[in-house]
Amino acid sequence: MDSTISSSASLSIPKFRCFDPTYAYSPTAANHRRSFSNFSPTFKSSSRVNMVDSENSERKIVNGDAGYVLEDVPHLSDYIPDLPVYFESDEVYACIVTCGGLCPGLNTVIREIVCGLHYMYGVNNVLGIEGGYRGFYARNTIPLTPKVVNDIHKRGGTILGTSRGGHNTSKIVDSIQDRGINQVYIIGGDGTQKGASVIFEEIRRRGLKVAVAGIPKTIDNDIPVIDKSFGFDTAVEEAQRAINAAHVESESFDNCIGVVKLMGRYSGFIAMYATLASRDVDCCLIPESPFYLEGPGGLFEFIEKRLNEQGHMVIVIAEGAGQDLLNECMRTMEQQDASGNKLLLDVGLWISQKIKEHFAKRPKMPINLKYIDPTYMIRAIPSNASDNVYCTLLAHSAIHGAMAGYTGFTVGPVNGRHAYIPFHRVTERQNKVVITDRMWARLLSSTNQPSFLDLKDISRSKIEEVSETPLLSAENHAQELATK
């Protein structure tokens, strides 16, 4: 396998030196011991492809003339010289921690990390850290074996418990060092991955032989770079139950409006995909798409039109939608939770009350309104078949990377290919619905709702889209050039 990047790389798709999980395990290997010293990456610099130094001196980045950017993940050999063997099975002492909110699939990831380490690499020492980041220094640990985790994928939640906040870098790394832990698997969302990045930097500063691997978790699907996060498919599937209930209720009464609030603090992916999957939704409101209530083209006018046409309607609203209207109406101060997330007002109750107040002024058009909030029901269920398979792939990918000596990375599929991604790439921004993209246009076509946008909103969205567009891979760039 080629361990270099050719200096003649241009528009052709470059060959990457990669770690192939297919060859990670051989049942004939004695004691499941591994030496991965041959997998340390090297780059050739030339006039056409140069390493970026200066402020990115610690990042292994290659810029190509075709516009692509290649970036390798950190490796233990980057700061521990003369490392002959990265990890032998009998020396591995791993730990797993879950942080942040609940998400379908957490227990599946825990199970597959434990079983993967045990059956593929012969690792027998795995600890579960209770209660999130603060569990490193304030809670007990749980020994994890294949027998302990055998059936946990059938349950919702996390057997390790979780929490927000509690991140004390010094105490966490002290605990890792004192316990002799040398592999840390951190499962959590964007805030958790930021914490994992800080832990990795402190471990590197101390020169410890400890691999830190992240498994991105968010029900909102708002982690960038990766194609999707685990638990998202399950959340969309479960949201259908609430939407179907709202549809049944609305059809059973005259002028009935079913309002369903779904998760989506900053990103409306669950609401958008659940709406597209349902086909029973008349209006979908998400954080990325501004809307207004009164006046021509407003939400109230659309509700009246739809009730006159069919006598009922279903509205799906993400929890982060319309927060500017709530703050303006209620004049509230912004507050944050322990993870630094903005505490949101209940937009579902607010918009339900606003709709009732509007139609109370129109006695000739009395309405019924049914409000359904399945938020915590959706995230507390076990993962479905699709997410179970996905969680297994993520867990095994993290294991292979850590055993090979890589560190400071998170795992996930990028354009359909599972990849190791440096922490800073998944924490520098949030993934959001692009309302000028095709998927949102498909939703508007499905619901036949107005966009609630004016020209200023569209221009602003396009500017944000350009500024947040991730760096092109060589393949994507070549495809773009070919279509021009």
Tab-separated table of C-alpha atoms in Angstrom:
chain	number	residue	atom	x	y	z
A	1	MET	CA	0.000	0.000	0.000
A	2	ASP	CA	1.449	3.322	-1.046
A	3	SER	CA	2.614	5.288	2.014
A	4	THR	CA	3.208	8.549	0.197
A	5	ILE	CA	1.271	11.128	-1.751
A	6	SER	CA	2.672	11.508	-5.210
A	7	SER	CA	4.119	14.900	-6.022
A	8	SER	CA	2.404	14.728	-9.417
A	9	ALA	CA	-1.081	14.682	-7.865
A	10	SER	CA	-3.317	17.116	-9.653
A	11	LEU	CA	-6.885	16.629	-10.834
A	12	SER	CA	-6.655	12.853	-10.543
A	13	ILE	CA	-8.028	11.410	-7.334
A	14	PRO	CA	-5.078	10.874	-4.967
A	15	LYS	CA	-4.312	7.525	-3.392
A	16	PHE	CA	-4.547	7.563	0.369
A	17	ARG	CA	-2.610	5.411	2.745
A	18	CYS	CA	-5.342	4.113	4.971
A	19	PHE	CA	-6.017	1.574	7.696
A	20	ASP	CA	-8.282	-1.136	6.305
A	21	PRO	CA	-10.365	-2.850	9.029
A	22	THR	CA	-10.675	-5.898	6.731
A	23	TYR	CA	-7.126	-6.889	7.607
A	24	ALA	CA	-7.223	-5.812	11.237
A	25	TYR	CA	-7.907	-9.224	12.684
A	26	SER	CA	-6.331	-12.582	11.983
A	27	PRO	CA	-7.552	-15.503	14.103
A	28	THR	CA	-4.239	-17.271	13.642
A	29	ALA	CA	-2.190	-14.519	15.280
A	30	ALA	CA	-0.740	-15.573	18.627
A	31	ASN	CA	-2.409	-13.885	21.602
A	32	HIS	CA	-4.015	-11.387	19.198
A	33	ARG	CA	-0.926	-9.174	19.409
A	34	ARG	CA	-0.505	-6.390	16.891
A	35	SER	CA	2.346	-4.240	15.672
A	36	PHE	CA	1.180	-1.288	13.632
A	37	SER	CA	4.457	0.527	13.211
A	38	ASN	CA	4.169	0.188	9.425
A	39	PHE	CA	1.071	2.347	9.410
A	40	SER	CA	2.756	5.631	10.364
A	41	PRO	CA	1.952	8.141	7.584
A	42	THR	CA	4.543	10.038	5.619
A	43	PHE	CA	4.159	12.855	3.123
A	44	LYS	CA	6.401	14.055	0.340
A	45	SER	CA	6.565	17.776	-0.120
A	46	SER	CA	7.182	19.311	-3.497
A	47	SER	CA	6.523	22.463	-5.433
A	48	ARG	CA	3.020	21.175	-6.203
A	49	VAL	CA	1.985	19.649	-2.854
A	50	ASN	CA	3.357	21.277	0.285
A	51	MET	CA	2.940	20.765	3.978
A	52	VAL	CA	1.335	23.726	5.710
A	53	ASP	CA	3.456	25.008	8.578
A	54	SER	CA	3.170	28.229	10.616
A	55	GLU	CA	-0.042	28.195	12.703
A	56	ASN	CA	-0.887	24.638	11.544
A	57	SER	CA	2.551	23.236	12.293
A	58	GLU	CA	1.125	20.481	14.501
A	59	ARG	CA	-1.505	19.516	11.932
A	60	LYS	CA	-0.497	17.229	9.089
A	61	ILE	CA	-2.101	19.077	6.196
A	62	VAL	CA	-1.413	18.879	2.480
A	63	ASN	CA	-2.749	21.432	-0.021
A	64	GLY	CA	-2.986	20.428	-3.682
A	65	ASP	CA	-3.133	22.638	-6.744
A	66	ALA	CA	-6.522	21.191	-7.705
A	67	GLY	CA	-8.032	22.746	-4.597
A	68	TYR	CA	-8.261	19.694	-2.405
A	69	VAL	CA	-6.955	19.544	1.145
A	70	LEU	CA	-5.696	16.338	2.730
A	71	GLU	CA	-5.351	16.133	6.477
A	72	ASP	CA	-4.063	13.168	8.437
A	73	VAL	CA	-5.152	12.447	11.985
A	74	PRO	CA	-2.702	12.696	14.916
A	75	HIS	CA	-0.686	9.631	15.846
A	76	LEU	CA	1.072	8.620	19.061
A	77	SER	CA	4.388	8.516	17.183
A	78	ASP	CA	3.980	12.244	16.476
A	79	TYR	CA	4.920	13.091	20.049
A	80	ILE	CA	6.336	9.808	21.413
A	81	PRO	CA	9.504	9.099	19.408
A	82	ASP	CA	10.859	5.595	18.734
A	83	LEU	CA	7.557	3.882	19.466
A	84	PRO	CA	8.141	0.294	18.253
A	85	VAL	CA	4.718	-1.204	19.027
A	86	TYR	CA	1.653	0.927	19.486
A	87	PHE	CA	-0.553	-1.380	21.548
A	88	GLU	CA	-0.282	-5.016	22.511
A	89	SER	CA	-3.491	-6.674	23.629
A	90	ASP	CA	-2.362	-7.478	27.152
A	91	GLU	CA	-1.208	-3.900	27.812
A	92	VAL	CA	-4.458	-2.191	26.752
A	93	TYR	CA	-6.514	-0.660	29.560
A	94	ALA	CA	-9.471	1.057	27.905
A	95	CYS	CA	-12.321	3.172	29.211
A	96	ILE	CA	-15.652	4.298	27.739
A	97	VAL	CA	-17.657	7.384	28.713
A	98	THR	CA	-20.997	8.764	27.478
A	99	CYS	CA	-21.728	12.478	27.812
A	100	GLY	CA	-24.527	14.930	27.038
A	101	GLY	CA	-28.134	13.996	26.289
A	102	LEU	CA	-29.552	10.604	25.473
A	103	CYS	CA	-29.653	9.205	21.969
A	104	PRO	CA	-30.803	5.872	20.490
A	105	GLY	CA	-27.780	3.610	19.994
A	106	LEU	CA	-25.594	4.608	22.953
A	107	ASN	CA	-25.755	1.137	24.469
A	108	THR	CA	-25.051	-0.449	21.087
A	109	VAL	CA	-21.837	1.563	20.714
A	110	ILE	CA	-20.769	0.624	24.265
A	111	ARG	CA	-21.467	-3.042	23.586
A	112	GLU	CA	-19.581	-3.115	20.294
A	113	ILE	CA	-16.523	-1.344	21.702
A	114	VAL	CA	-16.307	-3.868	24.540
A	115	CYS	CA	-16.971	-6.910	22.338
A	116	GLY	CA	-14.798	-5.608	19.510
A	117	LEU	CA	-11.802	-5.062	21.794
A	118	HIS	CA	-12.289	-8.473	23.382
A	119	TYR	CA	-12.979	-10.656	20.339
A	120	MET	CA	-10.889	-8.915	17.685
A	121	TYR	CA	-7.870	-7.940	19.793
A	122	GLY	CA	-8.031	-10.054	22.950
A	123	VAL	CA	-8.382	-7.011	25.232
A	124	ASN	CA	-9.877	-7.909	28.617
A	125	ASN	CA	-9.512	-4.684	30.603
A	126	VAL	CA	-12.278	-2.202	29.811
A	127	LEU	CA	-13.773	0.276	32.283
A	128	GLY	CA	-17.060	2.120	32.051
A	129	ILE	CA	-16.949	5.687	33.416
A	130	GLU	CA	-20.213	6.524	35.192
A	131	GLY	CA	-22.072	9.796	34.793
A	132	GLY	CA	-20.254	11.590	31.988
A	133	TYR	CA	-17.026	13.583	32.265
A	134	ARG	CA	-17.328	14.166	35.993
A	135	GLY	CA	-17.324	10.391	36.442
A	136	PHE	CA	-13.569	10.371	35.841
A	137	TYR	CA	-12.984	12.049	39.192
A	138	ALA	CA	-16.277	11.960	41.132
A	139	ARG	CA	-17.950	8.604	40.460
A	140	ASN	CA	-17.244	4.900	40.480
A	141	THR	CA	-16.263	2.857	37.444
A	142	ILE	CA	-17.879	-0.292	36.056
A	143	PRO	CA	-15.810	-3.224	34.731
A	144	LEU	CA	-17.150	-4.038	31.280
A	145	THR	CA	-16.991	-7.516	29.770
A	146	PRO	CA	-18.848	-9.118	26.856
A	147	LYS	CA	-21.100	-10.858	29.383
A	148	VAL	CA	-21.985	-7.585	31.132
A	149	VAL	CA	-22.902	-5.808	27.881
A	150	ASN	CA	-24.464	-8.765	26.087
A	151	ASP	CA	-28.075	-7.519	25.946
A	152	ILE	CA	-27.714	-3.787	26.535
A	153	HIS	CA	-28.329	-2.881	22.876
A	154	LYS	CA	-31.979	-3.812	23.420
A	155	ARG	CA	-32.429	-0.985	25.933
A	156	GLY	CA	-32.670	2.746	25.516
A	157	GLY	CA	-30.451	5.218	27.337
A	158	THR	CA	-26.940	4.340	28.491
A	159	ILE	CA	-25.924	1.830	31.158
A	160	LEU	CA	-23.058	4.145	32.118
A	161	GLY	CA	-25.261	7.125	32.858
A	162	THR	CA	-24.570	10.564	31.428
A	163	SER	CA	-24.491	14.235	32.364
A	164	ARG	CA	-23.800	17.676	30.969
A	165	GLY	CA	-20.819	19.737	32.037
A	166	GLY	CA	-18.390	18.469	34.654
A	167	HIS	CA	-15.424	18.872	32.325
A	168	ASN	CA	-12.280	19.513	34.351
A	169	THR	CA	-9.395	18.748	32.027
A	170	SER	CA	-6.700	18.470	34.676
A	171	LYS	CA	-8.732	16.177	36.931
A	172	ILE	CA	-9.829	13.992	34.017
A	173	VAL	CA	-6.308	13.493	32.654
A	174	ASP	CA	-4.966	12.969	36.198
A	175	SER	CA	-7.531	10.189	36.626
A	176	ILE	CA	-6.607	8.635	33.274
A	177	GLN	CA	-2.926	8.736	34.207
A	178	ASP	CA	-3.417	7.443	37.751
A	179	ARG	CA	-5.585	4.517	36.639
A	180	GLY	CA	-3.134	3.546	33.884
A	181	ILE	CA	-5.765	3.941	31.173
A	182	ASN	CA	-4.259	4.084	27.677
A	183	GLN	CA	-7.320	4.092	25.417
A	184	VAL	CA	-10.223	6.511	25.936
A	185	TYR	CA	-13.445	6.163	23.946
A	186	ILE	CA	-15.670	9.233	24.265
A	187	ILE	CA	-19.265	9.099	23.000
A	188	GLY	CA	-21.071	12.419	22.706
A	189	GLY	CA	-22.177	15.396	20.633
A	190	ASP	CA	-20.365	18.504	19.496
A	191	GLY	CA	-19.798	19.813	23.037
A	192	THR	CA	-18.489	16.419	24.128
A	193	GLN	CA	-16.133	16.244	21.143
A	194	LYS	CA	-14.780	19.692	22.053
A	195	GLY	CA	-14.078	18.332	25.527
A	196	ALA	CA	-12.423	15.258	24.016
A	197	SER	CA	-10.204	17.531	21.926
A	198	VAL	CA	-9.044	19.396	25.048
A	199	ILE	CA	-8.354	16.076	26.809
A	200	PHE	CA	-6.294	14.906	23.836
A	201	GLU	CA	-4.260	18.127	23.807
A	202	GLU	CA	-3.479	17.779	27.522
A	203	ILE	CA	-2.493	14.128	27.077
A	204	ARG	CA	-0.202	15.108	24.205
A	205	ARG	CA	1.286	17.934	26.293
A	206	ARG	CA	2.132	15.424	29.027
A	207	GLY	CA	3.555	12.961	26.500
A	208	LEU	CA	1.311	10.093	27.611
A	209	LYS	CA	0.839	6.959	25.534
A	210	VAL	CA	-2.946	7.308	25.525
A	211	ALA	CA	-5.167	7.116	22.443
A	212	VAL	CA	-8.295	9.300	22.514
A	213	ALA	CA	-11.074	8.338	20.095
A	214	GLY	CA	-14.445	10.044	19.728
A	215	ILE	CA	-17.721	8.558	18.508
A	216	PRO	CA	-20.009	11.437	17.443
A	217	LYS	CA	-23.519	11.290	18.892
A	218	THR	CA	-26.337	13.716	18.310
A	219	ILE	CA	-29.979	13.099	17.652
A	220	ASP	CA	-30.129	16.451	15.820
A	221	ASN	CA	-27.601	15.349	13.163
A	222	ASP	CA	-25.807	18.690	13.606
A	223	ILE	CA	-22.196	17.409	13.628
A	224	PRO	CA	-20.406	18.591	10.452
A	225	VAL	CA	-18.215	16.658	8.002
A	226	ILE	CA	-19.791	13.234	8.656
A	227	ASP	CA	-22.742	12.088	6.533
A	228	LYS	CA	-24.998	11.570	9.554
A	229	SER	CA	-24.845	10.768	13.254
A	230	PHE	CA	-26.109	7.585	14.860
A	231	GLY	CA	-29.583	7.647	16.379
A	232	PHE	CA	-30.881	9.994	13.695
A	233	ASP	CA	-32.645	7.298	11.647
A	234	THR	CA	-34.319	5.960	14.780
A	235	ALA	CA	-35.419	9.454	15.810
A	236	VAL	CA	-36.991	10.126	12.407
A	237	GLU	CA	-38.742	6.761	12.467
A	238	GLU	CA	-40.129	7.311	15.964
A	239	ALA	CA	-41.235	10.853	15.101
A	240	GLN	CA	-43.620	9.281	12.600
A	241	ARG	CA	-45.729	7.961	15.474
A	242	ALA	CA	-46.304	11.456	16.843
A	243	ILE	CA	-47.032	12.894	13.395
A	244	ASN	CA	-49.455	10.070	12.632
A	245	ALA	CA	-51.260	10.680	15.947
A	246	ALA	CA	-51.549	14.378	15.135
A	247	HIS	CA	-52.885	13.529	11.687
A	248	VAL	CA	-55.529	11.145	13.081
A	249	GLU	CA	-56.630	13.732	15.643
A	250	SER	CA	-56.810	16.555	13.111
A	251	GLU	CA	-58.873	14.486	10.647
A	252	SER	CA	-61.371	13.550	13.345
A	253	PHE	CA	-62.478	17.090	14.255
A	254	ASP	CA	-63.660	20.099	12.285
A	255	ASN	CA	-61.000	22.740	11.703
A	256	CYS	CA	-58.521	20.785	13.818
A	257	ILE	CA	-54.819	21.611	13.915
A	258	GLY	CA	-52.292	19.042	15.105
A	259	VAL	CA	-49.034	20.591	16.340
A	260	VAL	CA	-46.002	18.328	16.854
A	261	LYS	CA	-42.777	19.622	18.418
A	262	LEU	CA	-39.628	17.669	17.528
A	263	MET	CA	-36.012	17.984	18.637
A	264	GLY	CA	-33.693	20.330	16.777
A	265	ARG	CA	-32.032	23.021	18.860
A	266	TYR	CA	-30.082	24.658	16.038
A	267	SER	CA	-30.658	22.236	13.142
A	268	GLY	CA	-33.989	21.111	11.740
A	269	PHE	CA	-32.964	17.778	10.227
A	270	ILE	CA	-35.323	15.601	12.304
A	271	ALA	CA	-38.298	17.834	11.524
A	272	MET	CA	-37.394	18.002	7.829
A	273	TYR	CA	-36.829	14.279	7.296
A	274	ALA	CA	-39.795	13.258	9.459
A	275	THR	CA	-41.986	15.602	7.398
A	276	LEU	CA	-40.703	14.182	4.112
A	277	ALA	CA	-41.186	10.616	5.353
A	278	SER	CA	-44.678	11.251	6.701
A	279	ARG	CA	-46.416	13.017	3.793
A	280	ASP	CA	-49.155	14.006	6.272
A	281	VAL	CA	-47.562	17.317	7.311
A	282	ASP	CA	-48.899	20.613	5.968
A	283	CYS	CA	-46.262	22.925	7.426
A	284	CYS	CA	-42.732	22.337	8.768
A	285	LEU	CA	-40.942	25.061	10.743
A	286	ILE	CA	-37.205	24.773	11.487
A	287	PRO	CA	-34.538	27.061	13.044
A	288	GLU	CA	-32.805	27.711	9.720
A	289	SER	CA	-35.918	29.061	8.008
A	290	PRO	CA	-37.337	32.276	9.519
A	291	PHE	CA	-41.098	32.696	9.602
A	292	TYR	CA	-43.581	35.285	10.767
A	293	LEU	CA	-47.126	35.036	12.081
A	294	GLU	CA	-49.183	38.059	11.059
A	295	GLY	CA	-49.839	39.654	7.705
A	296	PRO	CA	-49.829	38.566	4.067
A	297	GLY	CA	-47.745	35.429	3.497
A	298	GLY	CA	-47.546	34.763	7.245
A	299	LEU	CA	-48.236	31.541	9.105
A	300	PHE	CA	-51.741	32.520	10.240
A	301	GLU	CA	-52.821	33.304	6.693
A	302	PHE	CA	-51.523	29.925	5.514
A	303	ILE	CA	-53.336	28.084	8.337
A	304	GLU	CA	-56.612	29.755	7.410
A	305	LYS	CA	-56.105	28.855	3.742
A	306	ARG	CA	-55.350	25.206	4.506
A	307	LEU	CA	-58.299	24.838	6.908
A	308	ASN	CA	-60.626	26.289	4.277
A	309	GLU	CA	-59.261	23.853	1.687
A	310	GLN	CA	-59.279	20.584	3.661
A	311	GLY	CA	-60.710	21.282	7.114
A	312	HIS	CA	-57.627	20.139	9.059
A	313	MET	CA	-53.828	20.431	9.082
A	314	VAL	CA	-50.653	19.188	10.788
A	315	ILE	CA	-47.774	21.483	11.792
A	316	VAL	CA	-44.336	20.130	12.691
A	317	ILE	CA	-42.033	22.538	14.494
A	318	ALA	CA	-38.427	22.012	15.640
A	319	GLU	CA	-37.668	23.130	19.198
A	320	GLY	CA	-35.248	25.820	18.030
A	321	ALA	CA	-37.584	27.387	15.474
A	322	GLY	CA	-39.026	30.825	16.100
A	323	GLN	CA	-36.891	31.519	19.167
A	324	ASP	CA	-36.316	35.097	17.999
A	325	LEU	CA	-40.081	35.642	18.044
A	326	LEU	CA	-40.363	34.157	21.542
A	327	ASN	CA	-37.524	36.251	22.925
A	328	GLU	CA	-38.995	39.376	21.395
A	329	CYS	CA	-42.455	38.540	22.741
A	330	MET	CA	-41.423	37.463	26.245
A	331	ARG	CA	-38.332	39.700	26.604
A	332	THR	CA	-36.308	36.905	28.199
A	333	MET	CA	-32.610	36.799	28.964
A	334	GLU	CA	-30.600	34.082	27.274
A	335	GLN	CA	-29.534	31.346	29.679
A	336	GLN	CA	-27.374	28.269	29.163
A	337	ASP	CA	-27.321	24.720	30.462
A	338	ALA	CA	-24.274	22.965	31.950
A	339	SER	CA	-22.985	22.133	28.455
A	340	GLY	CA	-23.160	25.737	27.296
A	341	ASN	CA	-26.243	25.215	25.136
A	342	LYS	CA	-28.769	28.024	25.057
A	343	LEU	CA	-31.855	27.182	27.114
A	344	LEU	CA	-34.806	27.355	24.755
A	345	LEU	CA	-38.344	28.429	25.506
A	346	ASP	CA	-41.092	25.946	24.633
A	347	VAL	CA	-41.928	27.046	21.106
A	348	GLY	CA	-44.593	24.339	20.776
A	349	LEU	CA	-46.711	25.643	23.627
A	350	TRP	CA	-46.088	29.233	22.557
A	351	ILE	CA	-47.142	28.779	18.947
A	352	SER	CA	-50.163	26.706	20.006
A	353	GLN	CA	-51.300	29.549	22.252
A	354	LYS	CA	-50.682	32.134	19.526
A	355	ILE	CA	-52.794	30.160	17.045
A	356	LYS	CA	-55.615	29.870	19.581
A	357	GLU	CA	-55.482	33.600	20.300
A	358	HIS	CA	-55.566	34.435	16.582
A	359	PHE	CA	-58.629	32.314	15.829
A	360	ALA	CA	-60.388	33.443	19.013
A	361	LYS	CA	-60.731	36.791	17.226
A	362	ARG	CA	-62.560	34.987	14.396
A	363	PRO	CA	-65.710	33.509	15.950
A	364	LYS	CA	-66.947	32.361	12.534
A	365	MET	CA	-63.988	29.944	12.319
A	366	PRO	CA	-63.677	28.039	15.628
A	367	ILE	CA	-60.760	25.599	15.752
A	368	ASN	CA	-59.580	22.583	17.713
A	369	LEU	CA	-55.869	22.295	18.469
A	370	LYS	CA	-54.000	19.197	19.644
A	371	TYR	CA	-50.414	19.649	20.834
A	372	ILE	CA	-48.039	16.647	20.960
A	373	ASP	CA	-44.497	16.794	22.392
A	374	PRO	CA	-42.710	13.415	21.967
A	375	THR	CA	-39.226	14.874	22.558
A	376	TYR	CA	-37.963	12.641	25.354
A	377	MET	CA	-39.866	9.587	24.128
A	378	ILE	CA	-37.974	9.755	20.842
A	379	ARG	CA	-34.481	9.913	22.308
A	380	ALA	CA	-35.048	7.312	25.041
A	381	ILE	CA	-35.887	4.344	22.813
A	382	PRO	CA	-33.484	1.610	21.623
A	383	SER	CA	-31.968	2.079	18.182
A	384	ASN	CA	-33.550	0.481	15.148
A	385	ALA	CA	-31.889	-2.051	12.835
A	386	SER	CA	-30.283	0.584	10.607
A	387	ASP	CA	-28.725	2.451	13.535
A	388	ASN	CA	-27.604	-0.781	15.199
A	389	VAL	CA	-25.561	-1.677	12.127
A	390	TYR	CA	-24.217	1.874	11.897
A	391	CYS	CA	-23.231	1.921	15.593
A	392	THR	CA	-21.315	-1.328	15.093
A	393	LEU	CA	-19.333	0.157	12.197
A	394	LEU	CA	-18.517	3.304	14.203
A	395	ALA	CA	-17.379	1.313	17.245
A	396	HIS	CA	-15.160	-1.020	15.221
A	397	SER	CA	-13.676	1.875	13.272
A	398	ALA	CA	-12.754	3.622	16.544
A	399	ILE	CA	-11.196	0.430	17.911
A	400	HIS	CA	-9.028	-0.188	14.837
A	401	GLY	CA	-7.826	3.420	14.861
A	402	ALA	CA	-6.928	3.418	18.548
A	403	MET	CA	-5.167	0.049	18.377
A	404	ALA	CA	-3.149	1.305	15.408
A	405	GLY	CA	-1.900	4.228	17.500
A	406	TYR	CA	-4.064	6.992	16.106
A	407	THR	CA	-5.421	9.515	18.567
A	408	GLY	CA	-7.230	12.846	18.691
A	409	PHE	CA	-9.790	11.715	16.123
A	410	THR	CA	-13.484	11.067	15.735
A	411	VAL	CA	-15.014	8.493	13.401
A	412	GLY	CA	-17.767	8.663	10.827
A	413	PRO	CA	-18.659	8.213	7.165
A	414	VAL	CA	-17.658	10.996	4.787
A	415	ASN	CA	-19.208	10.713	1.322
A	416	GLY	CA	-20.024	7.093	2.107
A	417	ARG	CA	-16.497	6.114	3.217
A	418	HIS	CA	-15.701	5.611	6.894
A	419	ALA	CA	-12.908	7.964	7.925
A	420	TYR	CA	-10.877	9.200	10.872
A	421	ILE	CA	-11.383	12.927	11.343
A	422	PRO	CA	-9.290	15.257	13.562
A	423	PHE	CA	-11.342	16.625	16.455
A	424	HIS	CA	-11.039	20.242	15.375
A	425	ARG	CA	-12.772	19.482	12.058
A	426	VAL	CA	-15.986	18.353	13.767
A	427	THR	CA	-16.034	21.111	16.378
A	428	GLU	CA	-15.385	24.214	14.279
A	429	ARG	CA	-19.003	24.635	13.125
A	430	GLN	CA	-22.444	23.024	13.224
A	431	ASN	CA	-24.220	21.143	10.475
A	432	LYS	CA	-27.431	22.919	9.469
A	433	VAL	CA	-30.198	22.575	6.935
A	434	VAL	CA	-29.411	24.715	3.893
A	435	ILE	CA	-32.745	26.254	2.958
A	436	THR	CA	-31.544	27.055	-0.558
A	437	ASP	CA	-30.649	23.397	-1.136
A	438	ARG	CA	-32.664	20.740	-2.952
A	439	MET	CA	-33.806	18.828	0.127
A	440	TRP	CA	-35.614	21.829	1.586
A	441	ALA	CA	-37.095	22.523	-1.846
A	442	ARG	CA	-38.411	18.957	-1.873
A	443	LEU	CA	-40.034	19.552	1.494
A	444	LEU	CA	-41.711	22.742	0.289
A	445	SER	CA	-43.022	20.793	-2.689
A	446	SER	CA	-44.292	18.002	-0.419
A	447	THR	CA	-46.119	20.247	2.051
A	448	ASN	CA	-47.032	22.991	-0.454
A	449	GLN	CA	-46.261	25.527	2.264
A	450	PRO	CA	-44.893	29.016	1.574
A	451	SER	CA	-41.209	29.593	2.218
A	452	PHE	CA	-41.964	32.512	4.595
A	453	LEU	CA	-38.840	34.127	3.109
A	454	ASP	CA	-38.179	37.459	1.487
A	455	LEU	CA	-35.271	38.246	-0.851
A	456	LYS	CA	-33.090	39.450	2.043
A	457	ASP	CA	-33.485	36.092	3.833
A	458	ILE	CA	-32.511	34.172	0.682
A	459	SER	CA	-29.434	36.345	0.048
A	460	ARG	CA	-28.305	35.981	3.670
A	461	SER	CA	-28.735	32.181	3.516
A	462	LYS	CA	-26.646	31.927	0.349
A	463	ILE	CA	-23.847	33.968	1.927
A	464	GLU	CA	-23.863	31.702	5.007
A	465	GLU	CA	-23.861	28.604	2.798
A	466	VAL	CA	-20.748	29.763	0.941
A	467	SER	CA	-18.926	30.707	4.159
A	468	GLU	CA	-19.707	27.356	5.819
A	469	THR	CA	-18.986	25.102	2.829
A	470	PRO	CA	-16.394	22.472	3.893
A	471	LEU	CA	-13.128	22.103	2.034
A	472	LEU	CA	-13.503	20.109	-1.163
A	473	SER	CA	-12.020	16.665	-1.537
A	474	ALA	CA	-10.148	15.943	-4.741
A	475	GLU	CA	-12.991	13.769	-6.006
A	476	ASN	CA	-15.689	16.359	-5.363
A	477	HIS	CA	-13.555	19.118	-6.876
A	478	ALA	CA	-12.903	17.058	-9.989
A	479	GLN	CA	-16.612	16.352	-10.349
A	480	GLU	CA	-17.427	20.056	-9.999
A	481	LEU	CA	-14.923	20.978	-12.692
A	482	ALA	CA	-16.303	18.259	-14.970
A	483	THR	CA	-19.824	19.634	-14.722
A	484	LYS	CA	-18.833	23.215	-15.559
